[in-house]
Short mmCIF file of C-alpha atoms in Angstrom, two decimals:
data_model
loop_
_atom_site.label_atom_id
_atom_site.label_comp_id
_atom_site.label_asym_id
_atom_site.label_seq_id
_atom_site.Cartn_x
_atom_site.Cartn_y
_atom_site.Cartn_z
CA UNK A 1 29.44 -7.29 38.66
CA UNK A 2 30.42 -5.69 35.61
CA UNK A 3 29.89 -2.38 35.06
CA UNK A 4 27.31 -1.07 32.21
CA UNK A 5 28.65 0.90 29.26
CA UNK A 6 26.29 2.84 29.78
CA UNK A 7 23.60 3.37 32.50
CA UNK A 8 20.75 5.91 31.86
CA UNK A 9 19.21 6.39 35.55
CA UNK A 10 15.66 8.34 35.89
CA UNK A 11 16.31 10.77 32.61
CA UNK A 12 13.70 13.46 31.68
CA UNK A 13 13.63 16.34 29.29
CA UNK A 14 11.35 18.33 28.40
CA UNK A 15 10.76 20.73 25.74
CA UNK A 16 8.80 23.57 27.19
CA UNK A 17 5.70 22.42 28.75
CA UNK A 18 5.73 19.23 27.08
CA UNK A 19 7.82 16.09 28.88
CA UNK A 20 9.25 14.03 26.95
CA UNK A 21 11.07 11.26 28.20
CA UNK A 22 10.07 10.79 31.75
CA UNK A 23 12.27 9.25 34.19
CA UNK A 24 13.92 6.26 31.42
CA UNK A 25 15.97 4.49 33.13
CA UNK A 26 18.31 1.45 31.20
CA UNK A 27 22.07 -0.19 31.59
CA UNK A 28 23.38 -1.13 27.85
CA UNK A 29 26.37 -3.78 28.51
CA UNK A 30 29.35 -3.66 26.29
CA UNK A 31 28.95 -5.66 22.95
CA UNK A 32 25.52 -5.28 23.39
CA UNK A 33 22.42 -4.36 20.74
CA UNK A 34 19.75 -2.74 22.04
CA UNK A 35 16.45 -2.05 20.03
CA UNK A 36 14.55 1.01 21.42
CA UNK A 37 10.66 0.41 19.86
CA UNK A 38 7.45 1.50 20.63
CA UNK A 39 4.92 4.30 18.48
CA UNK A 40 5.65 7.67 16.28
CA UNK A 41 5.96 10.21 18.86
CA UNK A 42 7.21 7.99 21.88
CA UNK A 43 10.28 9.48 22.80
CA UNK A 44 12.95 7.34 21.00
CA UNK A 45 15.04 9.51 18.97
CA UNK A 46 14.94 12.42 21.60
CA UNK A 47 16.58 9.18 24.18
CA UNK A 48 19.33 8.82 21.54
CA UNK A 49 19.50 12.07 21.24
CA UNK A 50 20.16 12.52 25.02
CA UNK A 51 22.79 9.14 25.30
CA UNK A 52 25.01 11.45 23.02
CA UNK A 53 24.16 14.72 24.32
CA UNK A 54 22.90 16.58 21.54
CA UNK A 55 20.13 17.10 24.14
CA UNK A 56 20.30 18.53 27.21
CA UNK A 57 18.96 16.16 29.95
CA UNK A 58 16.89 18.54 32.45
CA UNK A 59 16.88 15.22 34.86
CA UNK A 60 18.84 12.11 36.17
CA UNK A 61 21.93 10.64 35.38
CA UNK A 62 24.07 9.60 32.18
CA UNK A 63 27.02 7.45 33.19
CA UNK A 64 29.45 6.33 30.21
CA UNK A 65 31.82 3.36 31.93
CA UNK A 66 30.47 4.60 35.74
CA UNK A 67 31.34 8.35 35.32
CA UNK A 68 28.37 10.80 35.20
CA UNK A 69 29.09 12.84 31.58
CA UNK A 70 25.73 14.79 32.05
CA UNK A 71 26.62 16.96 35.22
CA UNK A 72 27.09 20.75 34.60
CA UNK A 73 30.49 21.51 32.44
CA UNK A 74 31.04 18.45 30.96
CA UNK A 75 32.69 18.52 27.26
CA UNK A 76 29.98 16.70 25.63
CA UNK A 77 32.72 16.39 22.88
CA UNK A 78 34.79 13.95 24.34
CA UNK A 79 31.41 11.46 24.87
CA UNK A 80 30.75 12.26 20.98
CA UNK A 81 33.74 10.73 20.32
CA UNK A 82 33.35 8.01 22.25
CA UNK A 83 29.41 7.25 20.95
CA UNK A 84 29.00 7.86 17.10
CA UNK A 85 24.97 8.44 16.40
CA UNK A 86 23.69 7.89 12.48
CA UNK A 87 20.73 9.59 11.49
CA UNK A 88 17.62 8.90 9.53
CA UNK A 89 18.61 11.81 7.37
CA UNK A 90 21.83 10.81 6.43
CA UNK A 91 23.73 13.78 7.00
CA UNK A 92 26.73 13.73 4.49
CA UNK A 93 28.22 16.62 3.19
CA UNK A 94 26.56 17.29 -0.64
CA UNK A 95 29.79 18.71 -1.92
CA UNK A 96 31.86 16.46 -0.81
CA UNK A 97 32.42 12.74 -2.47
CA UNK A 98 32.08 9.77 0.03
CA UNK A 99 35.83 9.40 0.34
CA UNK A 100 36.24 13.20 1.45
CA UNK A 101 33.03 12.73 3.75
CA UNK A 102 34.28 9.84 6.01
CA UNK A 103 37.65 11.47 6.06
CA UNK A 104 36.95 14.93 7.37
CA UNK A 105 36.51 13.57 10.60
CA UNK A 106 39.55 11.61 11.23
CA UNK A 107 41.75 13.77 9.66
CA UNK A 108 40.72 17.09 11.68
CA UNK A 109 39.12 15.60 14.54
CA UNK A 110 41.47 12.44 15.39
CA UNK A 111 44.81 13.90 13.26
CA UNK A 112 45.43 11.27 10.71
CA UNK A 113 47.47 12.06 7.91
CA UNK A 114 45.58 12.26 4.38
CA UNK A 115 46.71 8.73 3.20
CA UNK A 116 45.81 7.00 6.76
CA UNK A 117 42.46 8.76 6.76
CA UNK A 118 41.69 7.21 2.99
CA UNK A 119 43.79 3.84 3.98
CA UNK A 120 40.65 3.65 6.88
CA UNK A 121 37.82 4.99 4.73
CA UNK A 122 38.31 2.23 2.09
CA UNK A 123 38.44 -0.49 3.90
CA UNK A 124 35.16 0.38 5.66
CA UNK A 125 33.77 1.24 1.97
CA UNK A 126 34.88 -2.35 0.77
CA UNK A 127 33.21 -3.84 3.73
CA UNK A 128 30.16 -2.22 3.27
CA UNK A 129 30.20 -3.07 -0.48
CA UNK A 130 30.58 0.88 -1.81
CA UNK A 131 34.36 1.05 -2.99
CA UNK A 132 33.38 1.55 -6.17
CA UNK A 133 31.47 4.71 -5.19
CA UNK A 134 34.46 6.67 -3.52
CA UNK A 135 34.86 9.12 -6.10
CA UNK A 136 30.67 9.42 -5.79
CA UNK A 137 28.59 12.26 -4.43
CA UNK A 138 25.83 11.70 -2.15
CA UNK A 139 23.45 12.79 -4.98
CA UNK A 140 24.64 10.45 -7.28
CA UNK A 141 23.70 6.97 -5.01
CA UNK A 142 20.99 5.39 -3.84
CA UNK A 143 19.41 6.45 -0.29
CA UNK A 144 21.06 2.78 0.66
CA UNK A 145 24.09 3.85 -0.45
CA UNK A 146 24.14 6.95 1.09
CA UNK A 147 22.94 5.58 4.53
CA UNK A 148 25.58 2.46 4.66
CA UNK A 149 28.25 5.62 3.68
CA UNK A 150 26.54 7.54 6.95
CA UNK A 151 27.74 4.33 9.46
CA UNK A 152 30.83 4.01 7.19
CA UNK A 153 31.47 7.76 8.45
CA UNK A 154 30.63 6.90 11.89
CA UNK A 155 32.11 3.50 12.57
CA UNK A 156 35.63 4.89 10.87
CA UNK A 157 36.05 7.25 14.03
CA UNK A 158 36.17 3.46 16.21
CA UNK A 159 33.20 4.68 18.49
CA UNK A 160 32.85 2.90 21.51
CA UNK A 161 28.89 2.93 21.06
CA UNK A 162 26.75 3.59 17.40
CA UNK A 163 23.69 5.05 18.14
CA UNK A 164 21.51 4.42 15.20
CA UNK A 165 18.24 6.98 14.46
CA UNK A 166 15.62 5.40 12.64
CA UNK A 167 18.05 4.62 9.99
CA UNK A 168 16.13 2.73 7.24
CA UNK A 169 12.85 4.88 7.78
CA UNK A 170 13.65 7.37 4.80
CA UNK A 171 14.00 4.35 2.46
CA UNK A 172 12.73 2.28 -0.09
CA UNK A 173 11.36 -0.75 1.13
CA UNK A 174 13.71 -2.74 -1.34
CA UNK A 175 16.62 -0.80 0.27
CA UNK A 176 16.04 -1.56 3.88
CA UNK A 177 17.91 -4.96 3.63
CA UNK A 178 21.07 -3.32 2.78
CA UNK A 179 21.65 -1.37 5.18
CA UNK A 180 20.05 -3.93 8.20
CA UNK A 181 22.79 -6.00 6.56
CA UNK A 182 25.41 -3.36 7.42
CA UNK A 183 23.71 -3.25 11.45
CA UNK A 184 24.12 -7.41 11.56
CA UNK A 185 27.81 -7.50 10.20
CA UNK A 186 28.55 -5.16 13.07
CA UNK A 187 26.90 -6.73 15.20
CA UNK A 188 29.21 -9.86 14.62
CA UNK A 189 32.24 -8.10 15.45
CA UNK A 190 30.82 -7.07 19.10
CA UNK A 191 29.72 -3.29 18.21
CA UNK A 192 27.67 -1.98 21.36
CA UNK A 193 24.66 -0.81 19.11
CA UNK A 194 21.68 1.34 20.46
CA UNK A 195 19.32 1.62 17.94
CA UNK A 196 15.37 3.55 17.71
CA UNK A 197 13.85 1.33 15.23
CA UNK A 198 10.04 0.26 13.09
CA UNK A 199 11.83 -2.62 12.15
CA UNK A 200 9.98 -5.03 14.15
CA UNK A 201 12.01 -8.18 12.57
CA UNK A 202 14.96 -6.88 13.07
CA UNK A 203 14.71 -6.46 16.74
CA UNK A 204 13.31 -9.59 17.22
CA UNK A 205 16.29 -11.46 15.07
CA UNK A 206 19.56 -9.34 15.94
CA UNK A 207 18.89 -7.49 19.50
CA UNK A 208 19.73 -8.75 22.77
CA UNK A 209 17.65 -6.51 24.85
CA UNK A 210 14.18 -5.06 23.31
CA UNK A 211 12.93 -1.65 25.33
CA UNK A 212 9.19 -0.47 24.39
CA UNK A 213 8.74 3.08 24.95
CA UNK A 214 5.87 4.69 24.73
CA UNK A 215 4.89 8.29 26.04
CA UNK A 216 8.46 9.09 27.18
CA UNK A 217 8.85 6.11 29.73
CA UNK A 218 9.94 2.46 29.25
CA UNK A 219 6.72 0.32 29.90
CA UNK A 220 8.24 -2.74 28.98
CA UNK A 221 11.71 -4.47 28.16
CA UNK A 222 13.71 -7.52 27.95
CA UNK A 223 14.72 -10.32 25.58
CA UNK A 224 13.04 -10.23 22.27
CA UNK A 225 11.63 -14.20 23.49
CA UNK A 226 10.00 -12.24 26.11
CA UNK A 227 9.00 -8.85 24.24
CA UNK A 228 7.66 -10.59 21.28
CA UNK A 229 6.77 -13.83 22.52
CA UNK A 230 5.18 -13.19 25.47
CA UNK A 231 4.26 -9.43 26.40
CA UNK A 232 3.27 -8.69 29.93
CA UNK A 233 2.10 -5.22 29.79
CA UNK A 234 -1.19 -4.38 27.65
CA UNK A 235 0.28 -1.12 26.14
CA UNK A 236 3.14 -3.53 24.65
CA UNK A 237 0.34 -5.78 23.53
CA UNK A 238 -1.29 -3.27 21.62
CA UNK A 239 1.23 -1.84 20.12
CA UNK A 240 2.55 -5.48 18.88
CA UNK A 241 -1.07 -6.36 17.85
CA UNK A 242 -0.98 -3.36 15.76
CA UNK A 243 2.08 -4.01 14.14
CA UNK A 244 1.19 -7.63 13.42
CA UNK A 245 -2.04 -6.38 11.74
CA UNK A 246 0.67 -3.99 9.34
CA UNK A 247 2.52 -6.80 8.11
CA UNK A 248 5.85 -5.57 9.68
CA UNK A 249 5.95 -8.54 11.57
#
């Protein structure tokens, strides 16, 4: 049996008084996308959050290749460098041009040389259709732009695993395609992806496992056939009907 990339077993956290995610437990294989969906408020960036420890997890397990990274002590540096996360805010550095910002990283962090670091950044920027905005600052591009420059930033350090945070949720709904462009061509090239995502569509078309979350637990998951296709729990129903009745799906 082959081992998960990653195996989340019973996690909680809280935040004061208030629980969060409550005992979530999910294996993500290697090459694998993952859509993480459910309502506003559920829990799914605060899981993401946890998979690359920016959180502490008060309970359970995180294993990264069948080694627990979430016991006491543990560098959560080195798993940071092994899972890249993208946020919904975008994150790059306003002084710096979009060369510079997908740079820093693997010049200080992984020790490339200036020209290697730039020889990298381009070709992600050409893939992702922004070489001509090198020279560009974040405040001179479009929020598309600037999020497709965000995953450029991330996939240039060769994470193992991209955690993506809501990513198209702070844009124009002419933009979205972009960028949910940028998510599929990764996709082909066998990028385990874990993404919290509204895009309804999207995890239906381009996931291979579809998790509903909702109150901090996972009620519901499997293939998007079965997710969207045929629902067994009510909550899932609802939350699908209600969706439908938006026009997101």
């Amino acid at each position: 049996m082959t081992t998960p990339k990653i195996s989340l077993r019973n996690i909680s956290k809280r935040f004061g008084a208030v629980t969060v995610l409550d005992g979530v437990s999910l294996d993500i294989s290697s090459g694998s996308v993952v859509s993480i969906v459910g309502p506003s408020g559920s829990g799914k960036s605060t899981l993401l959050r946890c998979i690359n420890l920016l959180e502490h997890i008060d309970d359970g397990e995180l294993l990264l290749d069948g080694n627990d990274v979430s016991i006491p002590g543990f560098d959560p540096n080195i798993v940071r460098r092994r899972i890249g996360m993208v946020f919904q805010s975008y994150n790059l550095f306003p002084h710096m041009s979009v060369l510079d910002n997908i740079t820093l990283a693997l010049r200080r962090v992984l020790g490339l040389s200036r020209i290697a670091a730039q020889d990298r950044a381009r070709e992600l920027l050409a893939r992702f259709s922004l070489s001509d905005k090198e020279l560009s600052f974040p405040d001179q591009m479009s929020g598309g732009q600037q999020q497709r420059a965000a995953i450029a930033r991330a996939v240039a350090m060769e994470p193992e695993v991209l955690l993506l945070d809501e990513i198209t949720s702070a844009l124009d709904p002419e933009l979205v395609g972009e960028v949910l462009d940028v998510v599929r061509e990764l996709r082909t090239v066998g990028m385990t992806i874990v993404l919290a995502t509204h895009e309804m569509a999207f995890a239906r078309d381009s996931s291979d496992l579809v998790c509903v979350l909702d109150q901090g637990r996972i009620i519901e998951s499997g293939t998007p056939a079965q997710i969207f296709g045929a629902p067994q729990q009510e909550r899932t129903q609802q939350f699908l009907q209600r969706v439908i009745n938006s026009g997101r799906l």
